[in-house]
XYZ file of C-alpha atoms in Angstrom:
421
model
C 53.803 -41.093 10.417
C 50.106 -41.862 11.360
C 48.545 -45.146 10.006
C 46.709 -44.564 6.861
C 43.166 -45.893 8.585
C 43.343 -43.313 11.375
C 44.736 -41.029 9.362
C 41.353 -41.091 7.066
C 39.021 -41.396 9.956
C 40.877 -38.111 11.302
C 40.027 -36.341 7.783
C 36.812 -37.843 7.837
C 36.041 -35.789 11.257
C 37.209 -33.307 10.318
C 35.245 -32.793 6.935
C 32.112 -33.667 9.029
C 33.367 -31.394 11.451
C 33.783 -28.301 8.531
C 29.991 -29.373 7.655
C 28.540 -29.106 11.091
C 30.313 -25.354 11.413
C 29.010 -24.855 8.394
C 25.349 -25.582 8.665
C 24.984 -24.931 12.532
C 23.784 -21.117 12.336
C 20.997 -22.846 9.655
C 20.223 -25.644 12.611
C 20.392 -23.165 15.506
C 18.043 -20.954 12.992
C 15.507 -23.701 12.042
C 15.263 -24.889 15.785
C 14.164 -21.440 16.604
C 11.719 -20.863 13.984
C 8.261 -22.807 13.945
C 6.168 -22.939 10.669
C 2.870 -24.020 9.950
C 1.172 -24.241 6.753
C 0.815 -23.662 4.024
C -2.766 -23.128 3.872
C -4.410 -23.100 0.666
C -6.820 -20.088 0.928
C -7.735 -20.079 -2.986
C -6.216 -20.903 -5.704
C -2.415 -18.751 -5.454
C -3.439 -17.835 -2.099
C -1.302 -19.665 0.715
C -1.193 -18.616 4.679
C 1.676 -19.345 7.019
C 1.791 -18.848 10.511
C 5.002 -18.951 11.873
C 6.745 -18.105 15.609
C 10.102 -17.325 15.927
C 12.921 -16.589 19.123
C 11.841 -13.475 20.298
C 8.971 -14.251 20.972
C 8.008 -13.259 17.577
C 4.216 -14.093 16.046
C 4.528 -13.635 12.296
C 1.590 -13.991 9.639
C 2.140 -14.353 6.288
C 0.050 -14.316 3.000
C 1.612 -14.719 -0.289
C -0.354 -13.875 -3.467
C -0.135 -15.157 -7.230
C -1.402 -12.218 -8.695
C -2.059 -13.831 -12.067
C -4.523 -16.524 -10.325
C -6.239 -13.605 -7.314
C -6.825 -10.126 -7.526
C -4.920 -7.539 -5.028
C -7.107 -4.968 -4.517
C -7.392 -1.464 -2.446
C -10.120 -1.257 0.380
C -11.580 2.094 1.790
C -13.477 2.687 4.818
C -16.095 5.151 3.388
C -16.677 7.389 0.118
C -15.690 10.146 1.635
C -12.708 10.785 3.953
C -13.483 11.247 7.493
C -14.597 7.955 8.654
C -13.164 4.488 9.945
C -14.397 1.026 9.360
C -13.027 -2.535 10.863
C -11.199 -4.232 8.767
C -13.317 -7.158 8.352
C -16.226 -5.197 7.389
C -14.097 -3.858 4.236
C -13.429 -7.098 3.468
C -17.089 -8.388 3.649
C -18.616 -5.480 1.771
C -15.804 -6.021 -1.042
C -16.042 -10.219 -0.847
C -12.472 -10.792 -0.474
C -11.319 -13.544 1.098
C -8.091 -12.073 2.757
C -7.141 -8.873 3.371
C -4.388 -6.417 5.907
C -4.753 -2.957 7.160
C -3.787 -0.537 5.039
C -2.311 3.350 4.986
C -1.991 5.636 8.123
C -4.234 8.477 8.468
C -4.645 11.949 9.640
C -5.983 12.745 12.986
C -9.326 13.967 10.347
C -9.493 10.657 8.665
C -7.551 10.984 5.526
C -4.635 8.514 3.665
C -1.201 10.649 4.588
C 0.039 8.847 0.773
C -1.201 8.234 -2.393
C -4.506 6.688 -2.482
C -6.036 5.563 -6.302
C -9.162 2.894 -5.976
C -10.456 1.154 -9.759
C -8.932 4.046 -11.749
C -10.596 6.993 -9.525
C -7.599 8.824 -7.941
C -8.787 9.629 -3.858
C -5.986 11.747 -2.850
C -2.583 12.477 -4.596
C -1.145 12.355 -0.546
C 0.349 15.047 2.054
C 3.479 13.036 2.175
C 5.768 11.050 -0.791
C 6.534 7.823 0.216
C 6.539 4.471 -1.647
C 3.544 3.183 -3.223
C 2.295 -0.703 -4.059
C 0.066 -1.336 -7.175
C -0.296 -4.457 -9.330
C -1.058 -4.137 -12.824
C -3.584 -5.843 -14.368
C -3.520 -9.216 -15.247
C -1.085 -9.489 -12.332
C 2.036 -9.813 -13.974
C 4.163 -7.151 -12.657
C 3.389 -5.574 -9.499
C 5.499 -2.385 -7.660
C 6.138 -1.594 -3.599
C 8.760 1.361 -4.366
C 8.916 5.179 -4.103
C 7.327 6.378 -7.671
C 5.657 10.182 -7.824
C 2.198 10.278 -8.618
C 1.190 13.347 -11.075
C -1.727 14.994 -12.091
C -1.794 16.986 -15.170
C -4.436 19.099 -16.862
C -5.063 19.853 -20.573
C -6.763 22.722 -21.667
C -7.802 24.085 -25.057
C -4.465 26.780 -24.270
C -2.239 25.038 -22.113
C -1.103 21.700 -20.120
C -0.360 21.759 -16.289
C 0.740 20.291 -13.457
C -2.174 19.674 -10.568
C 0.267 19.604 -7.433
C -2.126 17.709 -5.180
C -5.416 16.124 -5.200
C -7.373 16.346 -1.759
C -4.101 16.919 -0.009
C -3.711 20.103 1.544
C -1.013 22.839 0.313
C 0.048 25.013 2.877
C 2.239 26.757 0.736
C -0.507 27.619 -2.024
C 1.735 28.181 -4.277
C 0.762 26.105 -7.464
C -2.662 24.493 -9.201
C -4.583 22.293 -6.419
C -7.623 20.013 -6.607
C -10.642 18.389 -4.799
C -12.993 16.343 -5.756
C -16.198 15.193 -3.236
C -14.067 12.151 -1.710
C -12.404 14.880 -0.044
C -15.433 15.885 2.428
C -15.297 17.842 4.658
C -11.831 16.681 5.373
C -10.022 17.761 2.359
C -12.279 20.105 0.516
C -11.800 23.857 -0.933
C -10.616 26.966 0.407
C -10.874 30.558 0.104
C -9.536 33.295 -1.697
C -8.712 31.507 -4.962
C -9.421 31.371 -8.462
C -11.095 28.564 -9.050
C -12.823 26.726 -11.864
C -15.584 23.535 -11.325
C -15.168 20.481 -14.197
C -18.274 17.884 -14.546
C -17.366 14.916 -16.395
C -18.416 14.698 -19.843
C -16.775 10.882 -20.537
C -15.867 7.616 -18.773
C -12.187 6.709 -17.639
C -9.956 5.238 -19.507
C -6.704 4.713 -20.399
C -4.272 8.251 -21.346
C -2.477 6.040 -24.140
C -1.763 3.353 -25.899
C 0.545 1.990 -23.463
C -1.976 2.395 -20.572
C 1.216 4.545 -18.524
C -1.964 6.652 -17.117
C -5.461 7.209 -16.296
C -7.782 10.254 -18.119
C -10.941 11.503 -18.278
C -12.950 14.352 -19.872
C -14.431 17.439 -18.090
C -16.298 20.383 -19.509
C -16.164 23.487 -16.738
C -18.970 24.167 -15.689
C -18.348 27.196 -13.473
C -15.437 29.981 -13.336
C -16.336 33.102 -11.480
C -14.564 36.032 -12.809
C -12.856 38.203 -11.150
C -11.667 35.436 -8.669
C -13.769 35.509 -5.698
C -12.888 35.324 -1.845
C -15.302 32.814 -0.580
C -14.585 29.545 -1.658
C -16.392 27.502 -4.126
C -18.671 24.878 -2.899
C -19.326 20.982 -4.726
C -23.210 21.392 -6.045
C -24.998 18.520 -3.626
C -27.573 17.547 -6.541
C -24.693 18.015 -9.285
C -22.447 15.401 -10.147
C -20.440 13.531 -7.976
C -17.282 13.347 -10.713
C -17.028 16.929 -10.113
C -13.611 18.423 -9.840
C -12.594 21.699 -8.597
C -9.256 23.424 -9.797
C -7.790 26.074 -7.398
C -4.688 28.709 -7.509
C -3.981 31.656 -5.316
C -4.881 34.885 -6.929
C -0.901 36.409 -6.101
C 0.586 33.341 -8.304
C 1.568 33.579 -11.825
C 0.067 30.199 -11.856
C -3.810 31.790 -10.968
C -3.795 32.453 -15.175
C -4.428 29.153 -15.816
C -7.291 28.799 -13.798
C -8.764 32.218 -14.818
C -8.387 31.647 -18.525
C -10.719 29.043 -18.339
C -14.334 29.479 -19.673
C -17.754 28.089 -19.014
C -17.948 25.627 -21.973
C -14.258 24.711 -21.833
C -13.130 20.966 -22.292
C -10.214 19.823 -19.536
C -8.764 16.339 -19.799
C -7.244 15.040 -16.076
C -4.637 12.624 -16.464
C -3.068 10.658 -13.741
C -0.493 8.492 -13.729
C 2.130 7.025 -11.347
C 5.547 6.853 -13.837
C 6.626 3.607 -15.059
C 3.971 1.917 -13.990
C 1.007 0.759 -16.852
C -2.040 -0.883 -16.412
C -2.714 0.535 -12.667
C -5.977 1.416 -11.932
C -5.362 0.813 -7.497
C -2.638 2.402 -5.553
C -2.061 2.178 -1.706
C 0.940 3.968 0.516
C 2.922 3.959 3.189
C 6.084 4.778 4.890
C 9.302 3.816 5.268
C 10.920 1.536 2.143
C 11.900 -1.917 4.059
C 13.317 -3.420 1.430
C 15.403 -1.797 -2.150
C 16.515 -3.912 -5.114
C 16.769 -7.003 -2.307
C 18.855 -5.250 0.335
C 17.401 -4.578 3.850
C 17.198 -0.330 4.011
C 14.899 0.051 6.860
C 15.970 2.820 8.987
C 16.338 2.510 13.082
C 16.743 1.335 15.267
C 18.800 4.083 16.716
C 16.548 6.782 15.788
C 14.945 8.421 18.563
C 10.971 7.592 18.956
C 8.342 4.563 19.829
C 7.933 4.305 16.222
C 11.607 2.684 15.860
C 11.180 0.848 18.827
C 9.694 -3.221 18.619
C 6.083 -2.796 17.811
C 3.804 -4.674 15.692
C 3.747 -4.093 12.010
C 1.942 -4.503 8.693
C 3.722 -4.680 5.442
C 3.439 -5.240 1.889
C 6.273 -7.002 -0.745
C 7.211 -7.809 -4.244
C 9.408 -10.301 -4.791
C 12.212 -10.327 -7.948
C 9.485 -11.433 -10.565
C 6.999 -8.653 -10.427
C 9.881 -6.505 -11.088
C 11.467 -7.596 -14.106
C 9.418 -8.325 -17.760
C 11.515 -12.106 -17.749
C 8.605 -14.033 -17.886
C 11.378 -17.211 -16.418
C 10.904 -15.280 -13.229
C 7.406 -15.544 -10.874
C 5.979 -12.719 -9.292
C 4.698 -12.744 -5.674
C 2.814 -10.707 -3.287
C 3.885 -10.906 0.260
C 1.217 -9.552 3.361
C 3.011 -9.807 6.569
C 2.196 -8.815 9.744
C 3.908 -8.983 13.539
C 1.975 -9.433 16.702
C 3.388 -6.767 19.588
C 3.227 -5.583 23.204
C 2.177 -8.600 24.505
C 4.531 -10.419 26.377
C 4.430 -14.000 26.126
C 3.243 -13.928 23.142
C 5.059 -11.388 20.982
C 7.269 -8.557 21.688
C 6.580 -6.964 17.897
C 9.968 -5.777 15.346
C 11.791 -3.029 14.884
C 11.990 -2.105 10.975
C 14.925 -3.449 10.236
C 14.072 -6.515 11.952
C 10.819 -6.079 10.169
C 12.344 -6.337 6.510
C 14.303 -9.055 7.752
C 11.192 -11.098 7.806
C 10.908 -10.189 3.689
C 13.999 -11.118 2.732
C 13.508 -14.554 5.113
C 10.466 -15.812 2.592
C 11.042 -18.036 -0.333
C 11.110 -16.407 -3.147
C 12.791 -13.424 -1.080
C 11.246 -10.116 -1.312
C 13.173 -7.323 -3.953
C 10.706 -4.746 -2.950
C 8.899 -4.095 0.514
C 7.619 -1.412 2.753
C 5.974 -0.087 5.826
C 2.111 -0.217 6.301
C 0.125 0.982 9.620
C 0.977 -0.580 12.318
C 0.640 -0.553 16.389
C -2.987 -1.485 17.206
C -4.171 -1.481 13.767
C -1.510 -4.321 12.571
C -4.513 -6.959 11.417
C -4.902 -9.977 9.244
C -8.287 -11.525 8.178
C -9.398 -14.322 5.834
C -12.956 -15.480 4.971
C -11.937 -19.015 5.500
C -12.051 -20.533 9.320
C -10.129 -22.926 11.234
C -9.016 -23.668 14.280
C -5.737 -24.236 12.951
C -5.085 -20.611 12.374
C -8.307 -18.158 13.675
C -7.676 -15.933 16.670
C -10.975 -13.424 16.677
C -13.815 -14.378 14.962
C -15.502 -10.774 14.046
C -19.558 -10.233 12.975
C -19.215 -9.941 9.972
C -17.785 -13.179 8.968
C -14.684 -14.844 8.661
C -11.721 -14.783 11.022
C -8.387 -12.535 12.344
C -5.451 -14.917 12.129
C -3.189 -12.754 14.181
C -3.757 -11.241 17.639
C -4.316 -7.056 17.413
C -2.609 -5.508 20.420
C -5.790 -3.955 21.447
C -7.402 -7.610 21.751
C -10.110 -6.342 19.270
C -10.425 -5.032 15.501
C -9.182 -1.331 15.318
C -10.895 0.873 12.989
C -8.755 2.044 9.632
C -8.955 4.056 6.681
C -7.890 1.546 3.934
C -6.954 -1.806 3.525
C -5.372 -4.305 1.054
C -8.119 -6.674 -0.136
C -7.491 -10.403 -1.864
C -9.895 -11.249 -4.285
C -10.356 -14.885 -5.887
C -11.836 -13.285 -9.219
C -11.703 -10.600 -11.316
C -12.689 -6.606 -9.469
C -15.831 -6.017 -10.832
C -15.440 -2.468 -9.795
C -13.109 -1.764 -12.753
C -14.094 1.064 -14.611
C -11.341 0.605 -17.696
């Protein structure tokens, strides 16, 4: 029998022995992971910048949406041109702000794409969607379908897509002049032109969608083959409704009249009080589990590159005011050894679930050369490019320069005075 004093240093080691097993893989973690900040951008604005084994070169912003405004950036009015990032920030006075959607090769948002209430494009692909409602309590970065629906003085419809081409031209499409020469009209349809006749606002009482009023203001009868054309003097709210003559679906278009009212609504489901809508591709992150799909698939687009994303966390979620939402910005440096190596997606929604509060919702934004984050405010303690128009790139773009983009995510410290509602 062992002597009771070494017998209780010998359960002594080994309880501190248990402990160290126990908290090693958090030591081993920690000792691999350097973080600096937070900086204080605004108030509910904080930057980290933090490098991990890999090498890895993470940014991260989170975002009180009750104290600053999340906000969707676009290059130009109409689709077909690029701007720097920076320059969208400037001309919209955030103060931090990450690249946005991917684009066509013609300079259009592939998903959903709804700036202070006025719906751009309806998307050529489904995918998920982030929006913040306002007053910044609740917030979404899920799959949700966007529809359009039209109400006439006979009949209510479905609009399939909104500047979005439909190959299949099978069912009610629409344009409006954001389109351009990008997404715009095409022949051999019936098709009717609306002008608005009231301001946007809300399609209920519970704010679920936005509407506006439209008189038509052209329907040539019998449909004609040429397409109809946006009057350049007329106004630029104009909307044209199309549907191919051979579908059953072409009598809604052609039982329209000059005179007519038409209400739009649109409205992304179970989410009120959204007037901006941004998307991307794939989901990172579902109901706090890590879904991202690779890296096994077969492409460079599973492979380690670097990446732009966008999170919820639990809070914006839920209506249990106990719980705080967040807004997470995150982006990966890439192909540049040394420095950072980039993430694969999984890897990639890893770095979500990694921040405090964790994120419950996340998902893919562009990435590759355009993966960019700016803030207004400098300092050597974070800057990496300094661009003209002001302010600073706090990560380092694989091309060693800005990269032009469609859209971008935009932080303001005050209200958007570009609300229309």
């Amino acid at each position: 029998m062992l002597p009771r004093r070494r017998a209780r240093r010998r359960s002594v080691a080994a309880a501190l022995l248990i402990l160290a097993s126990f908290f090693a893989p958090v030591a081993a973690h920690a000792a691999n992971v350097h973080k600096h900040g937070p900086y204080k951008l605004a108030p509910g604005v904080k930057l980290w910048r933090i490098r991990s084994k890999g090498p890895h070169q993470v940014r991260v912003l989170r975002i009180d949406p009750t104290k600053a405004t999340v906000d969707v950036g676009f290059a130009a009015d109409q689709f077909g041109s690029l701007a720097r990032l920076s320059k969208q920030a400037v001309d919209n006075g955030a103060i931090a702000a990450i690249n946005g959607d991917f684009g066509t090769l013609k300079g259009a948002p592939t998903h959903a794409n709804m700036v202070d209430a006025v719906l751009r494009t309806s998307g050529i692909h489904q995918g998920p969607t982030f929006s913040v409602a306002a007053g910044g309590a609740r917030a979404w970065a899920k799959t949700t379908p966007v529809t359009v629906e039209a109400t006439t003085p006979t009949r209510v419809f479905n609009v399939r897509r909104l500047n979005a081409r439909d190959p299949g031209h099978k069912a009610v499409i629409g344009w409006t002049v954001v389109g351009g020469d990008v997404e715009d009209p095409v022949n051999d349809m019936c098709a009717a032109r609306l002008v608005p006749s009231g301001p946007y606002r809300w399609s209920d009482p519970a704010n679920t969608g936005v509407a506006r009023s439209y008189t038509v203001e052209e329907q040539p009868d019998p449909c004609v083959w040429g397409k109809m054309e946006f009057d350049p003097a007329g106004d630029p709210g104009a909307v044209i409704l199309q549907a191919p003559r051979a579908c059953a679906c072409a009598k809604r278009i052609s039982d329209l009249e000059v005179g007519d009212p038409v209400d739009l609504t649109w409205s992304t489901k179970g989410r009120p009080n959204t007037t901006d809508l941004i998307g991307g591709q794939p989901q990172l992150v579902r109901a706090g589990e890590n879904v991202a799909p690779g890296p096994d698939k077969p492409g460079y687009f599973y492979d380690a590159n670097p990446r732009t994303g966008v999170g919820v966390t639990k809070g914006c979620a839920d209506v249990d005011p106990g719980t705080k939402c967040f807004v997470y910005f995150i982006t990966v440096d890439g192909r540049q050894p040394g420095w950072s190596q980039g993430m694969t997606l999984p890897r990639f929604a890893a770095e979500f679930l990694r921040q405090s509060p964790p994120a419950y919702y996340a998902f893919n934004l562009d990435g590759g050369g355009a993966s960019e984050m700016w803030v207004s405010a400098e300092s050597d303690a974070y800057c990496q490019l300094h661009p003209p128009p002001g302010g600073c790139t706090v990560n380092r773009p694989s091309d060693g320069h800005e990269r032009n983009t469609i859209s971008s995510l935009l932080v303001l410290a005050g209200p958007d005075s570009g609300e229309p509602i």
